[in-house]
DNA sequence: CGATGTGAACTCATTCACAGCT
DNA sequence: AGCTGTGAATGAGTTCACATCG
């Protein structure tokens, strides 16, 4: 049964401070990939309208729930599930409400039901063939994950340019030359492309993937990919993650340094406080 | 037991360059009843207050800028830089404004200056020793990155439980047994721990890292780690990424179904098909 | 002029708090 | 009595638009 919710969010702003009209939107800005949705109101019919942030969490809930199912747990409350997923229960309930009402008041949720519903929403009832481009260290690791994280994402093709690798099976799949990408992607109906090449090659590989018809890309290369609007790109950026952690280490250090030391306003690291 | 934080945190308030008397009293606008702020633990103070989202982007800008510097570019406008980083210029300028005013009106930014300032803010002027736990496929790949993404993050220790691995050098560093983690982490002043173990071992490894004094963790294992408040956890979750992409594939498919080959729909909602 | 820097408006996301069902 | 589901309130993050200054 499809989601029967209404399109939800209207202009909830009850604040009278709302400005006049000004609907002159359509700014042709340099907007990059990321979001595809058409900004101007009029949501498509019974819009799927699940906030991106919620989608990410649904995937987490799904994993937790699968674990519970294996342990034979049948029912769980929002409180417990939220806890296991590392979020608070209000958020969890709101997230689940986006996909429908599958809980029982006074009781909780049936694990099986939730698993099924989340899988449906995430499109996991269908298999998504994946290809990995760039069979270096990381590519190897990814290919060897075999069936990729969880089932449902079979890796069916590997590409590289290194002649020594072509034909060599990695994780059971022989490596093809990148020049054959179009043919192979079509033949094996690849729907998701993973880029694990050195940064310099990433954009070109990306272009080839797109040309081959791939519309979803997971990018491990430390580059900002330019893609057409209709292509969805997610990136996993080690350097950025490390640097964010670094930022926190630094901030922690700052705090430690100045704590206890009176209200001195001296800029710790050079940020001049102008006035 | 606080679960790991995901995103957002930190109180904003007061830009470093705020003019005149900012920092007035408390919260702006009419506060409702006695709602005594509940600051994140002991943080606060003269918070550097850079939104988490901005921090992540600063890291991206930094990479783009470094590339430009190498190419000999001296100056760049917000428009150009934004473009290269895949964001719009307003966002970029706002992000940069969090770290100070280093641009020249009518001209743009000096690449070198920006690189320096971002590095300072991200705490990259200091080296952060990294350890990797779990030397399987992924751990190998990570260890072999050598100096980790970009310089500044030297991998100085590797851990595993497999007797066959202990002592074997990977990427130049011999693998230690996890039981020695406390000693080794202390000796090598590891400040960031990377978890690349199978899911089942992740929480325990995490606990050991924390016990050993590591306060920043990058987790590749598909589990929600439970850590004390003062520990910062970032996660890289392949399964979640794939599932988010899957969701988009599914949504795309839905849209396609209903727009083109959709069997006669005497539907009420005008199917708004743009372009 | 032209591009930065930034209050203010707006949009998206999270949390509160409670009505409503079991 | 207990727990879900959800409007409404709050807060975070993004975009607008323009004063400002090199």
PDB file of N, CA and C in Angstrom, chain B residues 164-200:
ATOM      1  N   UNK B 164      48.383 -13.640  13.411  1.00  0.00           N
ATOM      2  CA  UNK B 164      49.157 -13.661  12.175  1.00  0.00           C
ATOM      3  C   UNK B 164      49.537 -12.265  11.707  1.00  0.00           C
ATOM      4  N   UNK B 165      48.814 -11.290  12.182  1.00  0.00           N
ATOM      5  CA  UNK B 165      49.078  -9.926  11.736  1.00  0.00           C
ATOM      6  C   UNK B 165      50.024  -9.169  12.651  1.00  0.00           C
ATOM      7  N   UNK B 166      49.996  -9.521  13.925  1.00  0.00           N
ATOM      8  CA  UNK B 166      50.803  -8.782  14.880  1.00  0.00           C
ATOM      9  C   UNK B 166      52.279  -8.768  14.467  1.00  0.00           C
ATOM     10  N   UNK B 167      52.829  -7.605  14.439  1.00  0.00           N
ATOM     11  CA  UNK B 167      54.231  -7.482  14.079  1.00  0.00           C
ATOM     12  C   UNK B 167      54.463  -7.259  12.599  1.00  0.00           C
ATOM     13  N   UNK B 168      53.514  -7.658  11.816  1.00  0.00           N
ATOM     14  CA  UNK B 168      53.645  -7.468  10.371  1.00  0.00           C
ATOM     15  C   UNK B 168      53.471  -5.990  10.051  1.00  0.00           C
ATOM     16  N   UNK B 169      54.384  -5.442   9.284  1.00  0.00           N
ATOM     17  CA  UNK B 169      54.231  -4.030   8.942  1.00  0.00           C
ATOM     18  C   UNK B 169      53.248  -3.830   7.789  1.00  0.00           C
ATOM     19  N   UNK B 170      52.382  -2.898   7.952  1.00  0.00           N
ATOM     20  CA  UNK B 170      51.420  -2.567   6.897  1.00  0.00           C
ATOM     21  C   UNK B 170      51.578  -1.080   6.639  1.00  0.00           C
ATOM     22  N   UNK B 171      51.880  -0.775   5.420  1.00  0.00           N
ATOM     23  CA  UNK B 171      52.107   0.625   5.112  1.00  0.00           C
ATOM     24  C   UNK B 171      53.246   1.182   5.940  1.00  0.00           C
ATOM     25  N   UNK B 172      54.167   0.298   6.292  1.00  0.00           N
ATOM     26  CA  UNK B 172      55.340   0.750   7.024  1.00  0.00           C
ATOM     27  C   UNK B 172      55.222   0.710   8.538  1.00  0.00           C
ATOM     28  N   UNK B 173      54.034   0.448   9.025  1.00  0.00           N
ATOM     29  CA  UNK B 173      53.862   0.417  10.481  1.00  0.00           C
ATOM     30  C   UNK B 173      53.501  -0.993  10.941  1.00  0.00           C
ATOM     31  N   UNK B 174      54.235  -1.498  11.907  1.00  0.00           N
ATOM     32  CA  UNK B 174      53.940  -2.836  12.390  1.00  0.00           C
ATOM     33  C   UNK B 174      52.637  -2.853  13.190  1.00  0.00           C
ATOM     34  N   UNK B 175      51.895  -3.930  12.996  1.00  0.00           N
ATOM     35  CA  UNK B 175      50.617  -4.047  13.692  1.00  0.00           C
ATOM     36  C   UNK B 175      50.838  -4.465  15.146  1.00  0.00           C
ATOM     37  N   UNK B 176      50.171  -3.769  16.054  1.00  0.00           N
ATOM     38  CA  UNK B 176      50.250  -4.131  17.469  1.00  0.00           C
ATOM     39  C   UNK B 176      48.990  -4.873  17.867  1.00  0.00           C
ATOM     40  N   UNK B 177      49.104  -5.577  18.969  1.00  0.00           N
ATOM     41  CA  UNK B 177      47.908  -6.260  19.457  1.00  0.00           C
ATOM     42  C   UNK B 177      47.011  -5.268  20.169  1.00  0.00           C
ATOM     43  N   UNK B 178      45.752  -5.451  20.000  1.00  0.00           N
ATOM     44  CA  UNK B 178      44.799  -4.524  20.605  1.00  0.00           C
ATOM     45  C   UNK B 178      44.972  -4.413  22.116  1.00  0.00           C
ATOM     46  N   UNK B 179      45.472  -5.451  22.709  1.00  0.00           N
ATOM     47  CA  UNK B 179      45.661  -5.391  24.162  1.00  0.00           C
ATOM     48  C   UNK B 179      46.692  -4.343  24.582  1.00  0.00           C
ATOM     49  N   UNK B 180      47.521  -3.967  23.639  1.00  0.00           N
ATOM     50  CA  UNK B 180      48.533  -2.963  23.970  1.00  0.00           C
ATOM     51  C   UNK B 180      48.073  -1.550  23.643  1.00  0.00           C
ATOM     52  N   UNK B 181      46.846  -1.448  23.287  1.00  0.00           N
ATOM     53  CA  UNK B 181      46.354  -0.158  22.815  1.00  0.00           C
ATOM     54  C   UNK B 181      46.603   1.013  23.763  1.00  0.00           C
ATOM     55  N   UNK B 182      46.373   0.791  25.037  1.00  0.00           N
ATOM     56  CA  UNK B 182      46.555   1.875  25.981  1.00  0.00           C
ATOM     57  C   UNK B 182      47.987   2.404  25.974  1.00  0.00           C
ATOM     58  N   UNK B 183      48.903   1.475  26.077  1.00  0.00           N
ATOM     59  CA  UNK B 183      50.304   1.868  26.116  1.00  0.00           C
ATOM     60  C   UNK B 183      50.719   2.565  24.817  1.00  0.00           C
ATOM     61  N   UNK B 184      50.448   1.904  23.721  1.00  0.00           N
ATOM     62  CA  UNK B 184      50.860   2.453  22.428  1.00  0.00           C
ATOM     63  C   UNK B 184      50.239   3.815  22.131  1.00  0.00           C
ATOM     64  N   UNK B 185      48.970   3.927  22.412  1.00  0.00           N
ATOM     65  CA  UNK B 185      48.288   5.197  22.164  1.00  0.00           C
ATOM     66  C   UNK B 185      48.940   6.321  22.968  1.00  0.00           C
ATOM     67  N   UNK B 186      49.267   6.003  24.199  1.00  0.00           N
ATOM     68  CA  UNK B 186      49.900   7.008  25.045  1.00  0.00           C
ATOM     69  C   UNK B 186      51.285   7.357  24.509  1.00  0.00           C
ATOM     70  N   UNK B 187      52.051   6.347  24.229  1.00  0.00           N
ATOM     71  CA  UNK B 187      53.417   6.559  23.750  1.00  0.00           C
ATOM     72  C   UNK B 187      53.469   7.402  22.486  1.00  0.00           C
ATOM     73  N   UNK B 188      52.575   7.085  21.566  1.00  0.00           N
ATOM     74  CA  UNK B 188      52.637   7.781  20.275  1.00  0.00           C
ATOM     75  C   UNK B 188      51.703   8.978  20.212  1.00  0.00           C
ATOM     76  N   UNK B 189      51.133   9.293  21.335  1.00  0.00           N
ATOM     77  CA  UNK B 189      50.244  10.458  21.408  1.00  0.00           C
ATOM     78  C   UNK B 189      49.190  10.479  20.318  1.00  0.00           C
ATOM     79  N   UNK B 190      48.522   9.368  20.188  1.00  0.00           N
ATOM     80  CA  UNK B 190      47.456   9.263  19.195  1.00  0.00           C
ATOM     81  C   UNK B 190      46.289  10.132  19.625  1.00  0.00           C
ATOM     82  N   UNK B 191      45.786  10.945  18.711  1.00  0.00           N
ATOM     83  CA  UNK B 191      44.635  11.761  19.101  1.00  0.00           C
ATOM     84  C   UNK B 191      43.369  11.376  18.350  1.00  0.00           C
ATOM     85  N   UNK B 192      43.534  10.604  17.289  1.00  0.00           N
ATOM     86  CA  UNK B 192      42.359  10.192  16.532  1.00  0.00           C
ATOM     87  C   UNK B 192      42.398   8.686  16.296  1.00  0.00           C
ATOM     88  N   UNK B 193      41.298   8.031  16.606  1.00  0.00           N
ATOM     89  CA  UNK B 193      41.232   6.593  16.395  1.00  0.00           C
ATOM     90  C   UNK B 193      40.274   6.260  15.268  1.00  0.00           C
ATOM     91  N   UNK B 194      40.701   5.350  14.401  1.00  0.00           N
ATOM     92  CA  UNK B 194      39.845   4.945  13.294  1.00  0.00           C
ATOM     93  C   UNK B 194      39.441   3.493  13.506  1.00  0.00           C
ATOM     94  N   UNK B 195      38.163   3.244  13.510  1.00  0.00           N
ATOM     95  CA  UNK B 195      37.669   1.888  13.715  1.00  0.00           C
ATOM     96  C   UNK B 195      37.279   1.257  12.389  1.00  0.00           C
ATOM     97  N   UNK B 196      37.982   0.188  12.044  1.00  0.00           N
ATOM     98  CA  UNK B 196      37.723  -0.491  10.778  1.00  0.00           C
ATOM     99  C   UNK B 196      37.566  -1.983  11.041  1.00  0.00           C
ATOM    100  N   UNK B 197      36.936  -2.282  12.127  1.00  0.00           N
ATOM    101  CA  UNK B 197      36.742  -3.680  12.521  1.00  0.00           C
ATOM    102  C   UNK B 197      35.379  -4.180  12.053  1.00  0.00           C
ATOM    103  N   UNK B 198      35.149  -5.473  12.223  1.00  0.00           N
ATOM    104  CA  UNK B 198      33.802  -5.970  11.931  1.00  0.00           C
ATOM    105  C   UNK B 198      32.867  -5.357  12.960  1.00  0.00           C
ATOM    106  N   UNK B 199      31.607  -5.243  12.625  1.00  0.00           N
ATOM    107  CA  UNK B 199      30.647  -4.603  13.517  1.00  0.00           C
ATOM    108  C   UNK B 199      30.655  -5.142  14.940  1.00  0.00           C
ATOM    109  N   UNK B 200      30.767  -6.429  15.068  1.00  0.00           N
ATOM    110  CA  UNK B 200      30.672  -6.984  16.427  1.00  0.00           C
ATOM    111  C   UNK B 200      31.753  -6.483  17.373  1.00  0.00           C
TER     112      UNK B 200
END
